Every structure is written in structure tokens, then in C-alpha cells.
Amino acid sequence: MDRQRLVNLLAAIAAITVFGFTLGLMFPLLSLLMEKQGIPSDIIGYNAAMQPLGIVISVFAIPFTVRRFGAKRTVIGAAILTAAVIVTYPFAPVFWWWFVLRVMQGFFVSVLFAISEAWIVKFSAGPYRSRILALYTSILAASFGGGPVLIGFTGIDSPAPFIIGAIILVAATAPIFFVKDEAVDSEDERPLSVIGFAKKAPMLLFAVGMFAIIDAANLSFLPVYAVKKGFDQEWAAFTLT
């Protein structure tokens, strides 16, 4: 594997690390904060649903954004905007602004995830692909578990987890500046719209959708359930790790 391909893969893994860490931090942190303030469980659920809504919206924006600004600039911009959203949470009213922020967070994080996964698939071509994909999956899981660990150290009673999380997020994007992706579309490749893909693989999308629903429910309510069972907030966050 040549050096530039390795650099590109490291950058892609850094971007996916940002995705995992952000989800692992924000799902329990926001749920625990709302539960502590006495917000009903149904409102917590509605708020958590805003992040997947942002992800769905991003599907239609990512192709245009990548064509307009390039994949590298798009990823860097999405990481910075995600960090800005995270820092805004502790200074914004909960009930309404957090709904807007969750949509924005889902949108920007989805951009990181989609492009970084595309990079990993593209740059891992060759005899080491299976090992690279296994490494990528392991790092994604570890980064996801790192979010609740941060809550265990900082607690939820100050802006510290938001600020530290945003700093880590921005720092993890540093390798992306070294990416060189000069790919040109092949004449043999045909563009496929989102609707076109849905027609070709409806069962795949259904399975992914069901997994996403169950996963989001667990991420949002497992820490709240742990608190109601007598755990303190920091240990409740560890249930997701």
C-alpha cells in the first residue's frame, strides 16, 4: 500500500472516529440532562428523533455539497459545524432550541459518516481490505464507547463535556487536511439517485431503518432507565459503553 493511500485511510478513520465519539457522547448526555430537569420521557424521545431526521435530510444534500466543495472541504466543514453545535447546547434553552440543534447535529455528523465510509471503501482496495474494514469497525466501536467515558469524568452539571467533546472532535479532523483524492468519475459508472437505490434494495433499507430505530431508542433511553433504577448519572452513561 502506498503512503498516500495510507494517509487517506487514516484520515477516513479519523472522520469516522468523530462520528462515533459524537454519538456516544451526545445521546446519553442530552437524555440525562433532560431527565434531570424533569422533562417527560415522550419529549426526550421526540428530541432524540430529531437527530435521525437530520441524517435523513443530509442524504439529499451530501451529493450536491461534495460536487460543489469537494469531499475533503465538506468533511472539514461538517466537523467544525458539528463542534459549534455541540458547544451551543449548554447555552441554549432546552425545549425548542435543542430540537433544532439535534437536527443540525444529525445533518453534519451524517456528512462525516457518509464521506468517511466512502473513503474507507475506496482506499482499502486490495489484499488488506478485510483487515482494514475490521480495524475501522473496531475503532468506530471504541470511539463510540469513549463518549460515555468522558461523561464519567466530567459529570453533566457543567458545560465541560460539551466543550471537551467539541475540542476532541476538531482535533480528530487534523489528518483530513492531508487527504488527496483526485478521483475522476469512470465512464462505466452510472449515477444512482436515492430513490433509484431504494427501488433496487428495499429490504436492505428496511433492515437498516429498523436497526436505526431500535439503536436510537436504546441510546436515548438506556441511561435514563439506569437512573430510574438507582444509578447516578455518570454510571448510567457507562451503560452505553
mmCIF file of C-alpha atoms in Angstrom:
data_model
loop_
_atom_site.group_PDB
_atom_site.id
_atom_site.type_symbol
_atom_site.label_atom_id
_atom_site.label_comp_id
_atom_site.label_asym_id
_atom_site.label_seq_id
_atom_site.Cartn_x
_atom_site.Cartn_y
_atom_site.Cartn_z
ATOM 1 C CA MET A 1 0.000 0.000 0.000
ATOM 2 C CA ASP A 2 1.465 3.370 -0.997
ATOM 3 C CA ARG A 3 1.982 6.134 1.532
ATOM 4 C CA GLN A 4 -0.734 8.462 0.242
ATOM 5 C CA ARG A 5 -3.357 5.722 0.316
ATOM 6 C CA LEU A 6 -2.389 5.000 3.924
ATOM 7 C CA VAL A 7 -2.715 8.690 4.806
ATOM 8 C CA ASN A 8 -6.134 8.788 3.167
ATOM 9 C CA LEU A 9 -7.256 5.758 5.165
ATOM 10 C CA LEU A 10 -6.041 7.269 8.431
ATOM 11 C CA ALA A 11 -7.966 10.429 7.627
ATOM 12 C CA ALA A 12 -11.107 8.433 6.884
ATOM 13 C CA ILE A 13 -10.771 6.543 10.153
ATOM 14 C CA ALA A 14 -10.282 9.856 11.981
ATOM 15 C CA ALA A 15 -13.524 11.136 10.493
ATOM 16 C CA ILE A 16 -15.422 8.005 11.489
ATOM 17 C CA THR A 17 -13.948 8.310 14.975
ATOM 18 C CA VAL A 18 -15.521 11.747 15.194
ATOM 19 C CA PHE A 19 -18.870 10.255 14.199
ATOM 20 C CA GLY A 20 -18.725 7.501 16.813
ATOM 21 C CA PHE A 21 -17.492 9.742 19.599
ATOM 22 C CA THR A 22 -20.157 12.357 18.911
ATOM 23 C CA LEU A 23 -22.981 9.822 19.016
ATOM 24 C CA GLY A 24 -21.557 8.137 22.109
ATOM 25 C CA LEU A 25 -21.305 11.442 23.946
ATOM 26 C CA MET A 26 -24.420 13.323 22.916
ATOM 27 C CA PHE A 27 -27.105 10.642 23.159
ATOM 28 C CA PRO A 28 -26.623 9.879 26.881
ATOM 29 C CA LEU A 29 -25.559 13.411 27.808
ATOM 30 C CA LEU A 30 -28.655 15.109 26.431
ATOM 31 C CA SER A 31 -31.027 12.399 27.666
ATOM 32 C CA LEU A 32 -29.594 12.546 31.188
ATOM 33 C CA LEU A 33 -29.751 16.341 31.276
ATOM 34 C CA MET A 34 -33.379 16.381 30.185
ATOM 35 C CA GLU A 35 -34.293 13.629 32.645
ATOM 36 C CA LYS A 36 -32.598 15.545 35.456
ATOM 37 C CA GLN A 37 -34.683 18.621 34.628
ATOM 38 C CA GLY A 38 -37.878 16.589 34.862
ATOM 39 C CA ILE A 39 -38.710 16.573 31.167
ATOM 40 C CA PRO A 40 -41.192 13.775 30.340
ATOM 41 C CA SER A 41 -39.918 10.662 28.592
ATOM 42 C CA ASP A 42 -42.020 11.286 25.496
ATOM 43 C CA ILE A 43 -40.394 14.701 24.998
ATOM 44 C CA ILE A 44 -36.965 13.124 25.431
ATOM 45 C CA GLY A 45 -37.904 10.623 22.744
ATOM 46 C CA TYR A 46 -39.163 13.301 20.367
ATOM 47 C CA ASN A 47 -35.957 15.251 20.870
ATOM 48 C CA ALA A 48 -33.811 12.187 20.197
ATOM 49 C CA ALA A 49 -35.765 11.599 16.981
ATOM 50 C CA MET A 50 -34.557 14.936 15.630
ATOM 51 C CA GLN A 51 -31.052 13.590 15.071
ATOM 52 C CA PRO A 52 -32.170 10.792 12.705
ATOM 53 C CA LEU A 53 -34.329 13.392 10.964
ATOM 54 C CA GLY A 54 -31.207 15.441 10.307
ATOM 55 C CA ILE A 55 -29.477 12.338 8.974
ATOM 56 C CA VAL A 56 -32.334 11.691 6.539
ATOM 57 C CA ILE A 57 -32.237 15.289 5.303
ATOM 58 C CA SER A 58 -28.477 15.113 4.760
ATOM 59 C CA VAL A 59 -28.881 12.237 2.297
ATOM 60 C CA PHE A 60 -30.267 14.650 -0.268
ATOM 61 C CA ALA A 61 -27.653 17.350 0.396
ATOM 62 C CA ILE A 62 -24.410 15.353 0.503
ATOM 63 C CA PRO A 63 -24.035 14.685 -3.261
ATOM 64 C CA PHE A 64 -24.530 18.348 -4.158
ATOM 65 C CA THR A 65 -22.219 19.547 -1.374
ATOM 66 C CA VAL A 66 -19.419 17.166 -2.362
ATOM 67 C CA ARG A 67 -19.679 18.174 -6.021
ATOM 68 C CA ARG A 68 -19.666 21.849 -5.089
ATOM 69 C CA PHE A 69 -16.910 21.943 -2.452
ATOM 70 C CA GLY A 70 -15.121 18.589 -2.710
ATOM 71 C CA ALA A 71 -15.151 15.743 -0.210
ATOM 72 C CA LYS A 72 -12.264 16.995 1.930
ATOM 73 C CA ARG A 73 -13.621 20.506 2.404
ATOM 74 C CA THR A 74 -17.070 19.110 3.098
ATOM 75 C CA VAL A 75 -15.788 16.796 5.835
ATOM 76 C CA ILE A 76 -13.726 19.530 7.488
ATOM 77 C CA GLY A 77 -16.638 21.949 7.349
ATOM 78 C CA ALA A 78 -19.036 19.360 8.776
ATOM 79 C CA ALA A 79 -16.664 18.616 11.667
ATOM 80 C CA ILE A 80 -16.301 22.298 12.560
ATOM 81 C CA LEU A 81 -20.050 22.874 12.349
ATOM 82 C CA THR A 82 -20.720 19.791 14.482
ATOM 83 C CA ALA A 83 -18.346 21.145 17.127
ATOM 84 C CA ALA A 84 -20.127 24.510 17.011
ATOM 85 C CA VAL A 85 -23.488 22.815 17.531
ATOM 86 C CA ILE A 86 -22.169 20.814 20.492
ATOM 87 C CA VAL A 87 -20.777 23.919 22.209
ATOM 88 C CA THR A 88 -24.116 25.698 21.729
ATOM 89 C CA TYR A 89 -26.175 23.131 23.683
ATOM 90 C CA PRO A 90 -25.401 24.231 27.273
ATOM 91 C CA PHE A 91 -26.166 27.866 26.450
ATOM 92 C CA ALA A 92 -29.478 27.296 24.646
ATOM 93 C CA PRO A 93 -32.975 26.740 26.092
ATOM 94 C CA VAL A 94 -33.861 23.080 26.206
ATOM 95 C CA PHE A 95 -37.342 22.637 24.833
ATOM 96 C CA TRP A 96 -37.186 24.326 21.457
ATOM 97 C CA TRP A 97 -33.609 25.129 20.575
ATOM 98 C CA TRP A 98 -32.400 21.650 21.425
ATOM 99 C CA PHE A 99 -34.790 20.277 18.831
ATOM 100 C CA VAL A 100 -33.228 22.490 16.170
ATOM 101 C CA LEU A 101 -29.705 21.684 17.338
ATOM 102 C CA ARG A 102 -30.393 17.936 17.227
ATOM 103 C CA VAL A 103 -31.495 18.202 13.594
ATOM 104 C CA MET A 104 -28.360 20.181 12.742
ATOM 105 C CA GLN A 105 -26.151 17.749 14.636
ATOM 106 C CA GLY A 106 -27.645 14.777 12.808
ATOM 107 C CA PHE A 107 -27.152 16.521 9.476
ATOM 108 C CA PHE A 108 -23.481 17.410 9.969
ATOM 109 C CA VAL A 109 -22.498 14.128 11.641
ATOM 110 C CA SER A 110 -24.128 12.185 8.819
ATOM 111 C CA VAL A 111 -21.936 14.040 6.322
ATOM 112 C CA LEU A 112 -18.855 12.893 8.243
ATOM 113 C CA PHE A 113 -20.090 9.319 8.338
ATOM 114 C CA ALA A 114 -21.117 9.038 4.689
ATOM 115 C CA ILE A 115 -17.939 10.513 3.219
ATOM 116 C CA SER A 116 -15.565 8.720 5.580
ATOM 117 C CA GLU A 117 -17.196 5.357 4.852
ATOM 118 C CA ALA A 118 -16.938 6.055 1.125
ATOM 119 C CA TRP A 119 -13.244 6.860 1.586
ATOM 120 C CA ILE A 120 -12.635 3.671 3.546
ATOM 121 C CA VAL A 121 -14.282 1.507 0.895
ATOM 122 C CA LYS A 122 -12.378 3.287 -1.865
ATOM 123 C CA PHE A 123 -8.903 3.430 -0.333
ATOM 124 C CA SER A 124 -8.938 -0.040 1.235
ATOM 125 C CA ALA A 125 -8.986 -1.789 -2.141
ATOM 126 C CA GLY A 126 -6.501 -4.637 -2.343
ATOM 127 C CA PRO A 127 -5.455 -7.689 -0.321
ATOM 128 C CA TYR A 128 -5.719 -5.848 3.025
ATOM 129 C CA ARG A 129 -9.322 -4.693 2.624
ATOM 130 C CA SER A 130 -10.843 -7.150 5.113
ATOM 131 C CA ARG A 131 -8.273 -6.261 7.778
ATOM 132 C CA ILE A 132 -8.752 -2.557 7.213
ATOM 133 C CA LEU A 133 -12.531 -2.860 7.469
ATOM 134 C CA ALA A 134 -12.157 -4.887 10.677
ATOM 135 C CA LEU A 135 -9.852 -2.205 12.105
ATOM 136 C CA TYR A 136 -12.294 0.503 11.067
ATOM 137 C CA THR A 137 -15.190 -1.279 12.792
ATOM 138 C CA SER A 138 -13.173 -1.731 15.986
ATOM 139 C CA ILE A 139 -12.130 1.917 16.096
ATOM 140 C CA LEU A 140 -15.709 3.036 15.471
ATOM 141 C CA ALA A 141 -16.915 0.928 18.414
ATOM 142 C CA ALA A 142 -14.118 2.202 20.661
ATOM 143 C CA SER A 143 -14.786 5.835 19.777
ATOM 144 C CA PHE A 144 -18.470 5.346 20.489
ATOM 145 C CA GLY A 145 -17.635 3.945 23.917
ATOM 146 C CA GLY A 146 -15.393 6.925 24.598
ATOM 147 C CA GLY A 147 -18.311 9.354 24.734
ATOM 148 C CA PRO A 148 -19.922 7.922 27.887
ATOM 149 C CA VAL A 149 -16.472 7.571 29.465
ATOM 150 C CA LEU A 150 -15.985 11.328 29.118
ATOM 151 C CA ILE A 151 -19.283 11.893 30.934
ATOM 152 C CA GLY A 152 -17.991 9.699 33.751
ATOM 153 C CA PHE A 153 -15.065 12.067 34.272
ATOM 154 C CA THR A 154 -16.797 15.419 33.757
ATOM 155 C CA GLY A 155 -20.313 14.777 35.029
ATOM 156 C CA ILE A 156 -23.304 16.509 33.463
ATOM 157 C CA ASP A 157 -23.622 19.582 35.680
ATOM 158 C CA SER A 158 -21.318 21.887 33.707
ATOM 159 C CA PRO A 159 -20.534 22.753 30.074
ATOM 160 C CA ALA A 160 -17.290 20.738 30.390
ATOM 161 C CA PRO A 161 -18.388 17.601 28.477
ATOM 162 C CA PHE A 162 -19.694 19.746 25.630
ATOM 163 C CA ILE A 163 -16.540 21.858 25.386
ATOM 164 C CA ILE A 164 -14.119 18.934 25.739
ATOM 165 C CA GLY A 165 -16.135 16.912 23.244
ATOM 166 C CA ALA A 166 -16.010 19.735 20.710
ATOM 167 C CA ILE A 167 -12.243 20.131 21.143
ATOM 168 C CA ILE A 168 -11.651 16.399 20.642
ATOM 169 C CA LEU A 169 -13.900 16.454 17.603
ATOM 170 C CA VAL A 170 -11.975 19.277 15.922
ATOM 171 C CA ALA A 171 -8.582 17.782 16.831
ATOM 172 C CA ALA A 172 -9.538 14.436 15.295
ATOM 173 C CA THR A 173 -10.042 16.075 11.910
ATOM 174 C CA ALA A 174 -6.369 17.110 11.593
ATOM 175 C CA PRO A 175 -5.405 14.104 9.393
ATOM 176 C CA ILE A 176 -8.132 15.040 6.924
ATOM 177 C CA PHE A 177 -6.062 18.031 5.770
ATOM 178 C CA PHE A 178 -3.551 15.578 4.262
ATOM 179 C CA VAL A 179 -6.078 13.696 2.131
ATOM 180 C CA LYS A 180 -5.510 13.703 -1.617
ATOM 181 C CA ASP A 181 -8.483 12.424 -3.546
ATOM 182 C CA GLU A 182 -8.026 13.181 -7.210
ATOM 183 C CA ALA A 183 -10.511 10.598 -8.427
ATOM 184 C CA VAL A 184 -12.269 11.134 -11.730
ATOM 185 C CA ASP A 185 -15.638 9.541 -12.421
ATOM 186 C CA SER A 186 -15.370 6.475 -14.612
ATOM 187 C CA GLU A 187 -17.298 6.343 -17.863
ATOM 188 C CA ASP A 188 -18.539 2.904 -16.822
ATOM 189 C CA GLU A 189 -20.151 4.258 -13.667
ATOM 190 C CA ARG A 190 -23.752 5.389 -13.723
ATOM 191 C CA PRO A 191 -25.059 7.810 -11.111
ATOM 192 C CA LEU A 192 -27.861 6.434 -8.947
ATOM 193 C CA SER A 193 -30.349 8.615 -7.112
ATOM 194 C CA VAL A 194 -31.576 7.925 -3.591
ATOM 195 C CA ILE A 195 -34.964 6.888 -4.966
ATOM 196 C CA GLY A 196 -33.283 4.656 -7.543
ATOM 197 C CA PHE A 197 -31.272 2.919 -4.854
ATOM 198 C CA ALA A 198 -34.390 2.442 -2.729
ATOM 199 C CA LYS A 199 -36.056 0.662 -5.641
ATOM 200 C CA LYS A 200 -33.059 -1.636 -6.098
ATOM 201 C CA ALA A 201 -32.582 -2.573 -2.437
ATOM 202 C CA PRO A 202 -35.826 -2.026 -0.483
ATOM 203 C CA MET A 203 -35.219 -4.852 2.004
ATOM 204 C CA LEU A 204 -31.739 -3.575 2.783
ATOM 205 C CA LEU A 205 -33.084 -0.116 3.533
ATOM 206 C CA PHE A 206 -35.910 -1.594 5.617
ATOM 207 C CA ALA A 207 -33.440 -3.622 7.695
ATOM 208 C CA VAL A 208 -31.182 -0.619 8.215
ATOM 209 C CA GLY A 209 -34.187 1.511 9.151
ATOM 210 C CA MET A 210 -35.393 -0.979 11.761
ATOM 211 C CA PHE A 211 -31.907 -1.230 13.237
ATOM 212 C CA ALA A 212 -31.670 2.565 13.400
ATOM 213 C CA ILE A 213 -34.996 2.821 15.251
ATOM 214 C CA ILE A 214 -34.005 0.226 17.853
ATOM 215 C CA ASP A 215 -30.496 1.637 18.204
ATOM 216 C CA ALA A 216 -31.703 5.210 18.708
ATOM 217 C CA ALA A 217 -34.209 4.053 21.329
ATOM 218 C CA ASN A 218 -31.510 2.209 23.266
ATOM 219 C CA LEU A 219 -29.061 5.095 23.043
ATOM 220 C CA SER A 220 -31.643 7.601 24.258
ATOM 221 C CA PHE A 221 -33.422 5.684 26.999
ATOM 222 C CA LEU A 222 -30.962 3.145 28.426
ATOM 223 C CA PRO A 223 -29.138 5.803 30.510
ATOM 224 C CA VAL A 224 -32.483 7.242 31.674
ATOM 225 C CA TYR A 225 -33.660 3.756 32.631
ATOM 226 C CA ALA A 226 -30.442 3.200 34.582
ATOM 227 C CA VAL A 227 -31.003 6.429 36.540
ATOM 228 C CA LYS A 228 -34.529 5.350 37.430
ATOM 229 C CA LYS A 229 -33.071 2.052 38.676
ATOM 230 C CA GLY A 230 -30.796 3.867 41.117
ATOM 231 C CA PHE A 231 -27.600 4.541 39.163
ATOM 232 C CA ASP A 232 -26.077 8.006 39.374
ATOM 233 C CA GLN A 233 -25.800 9.940 36.118
ATOM 234 C CA GLU A 234 -22.138 9.177 35.470
ATOM 235 C CA TRP A 235 -22.560 5.420 35.881
ATOM 236 C CA ALA A 236 -25.791 5.492 33.903
ATOM 237 C CA ALA A 237 -23.838 6.844 30.934
ATOM 238 C CA PHE A 238 -21.474 3.857 31.168
ATOM 239 C CA THR A 239 -24.342 1.515 30.279
ATOM 240 C CA LEU A 240 -23.740 2.530 26.654
ATOM 241 C CA THR A 241 -20.015 1.791 26.804
#
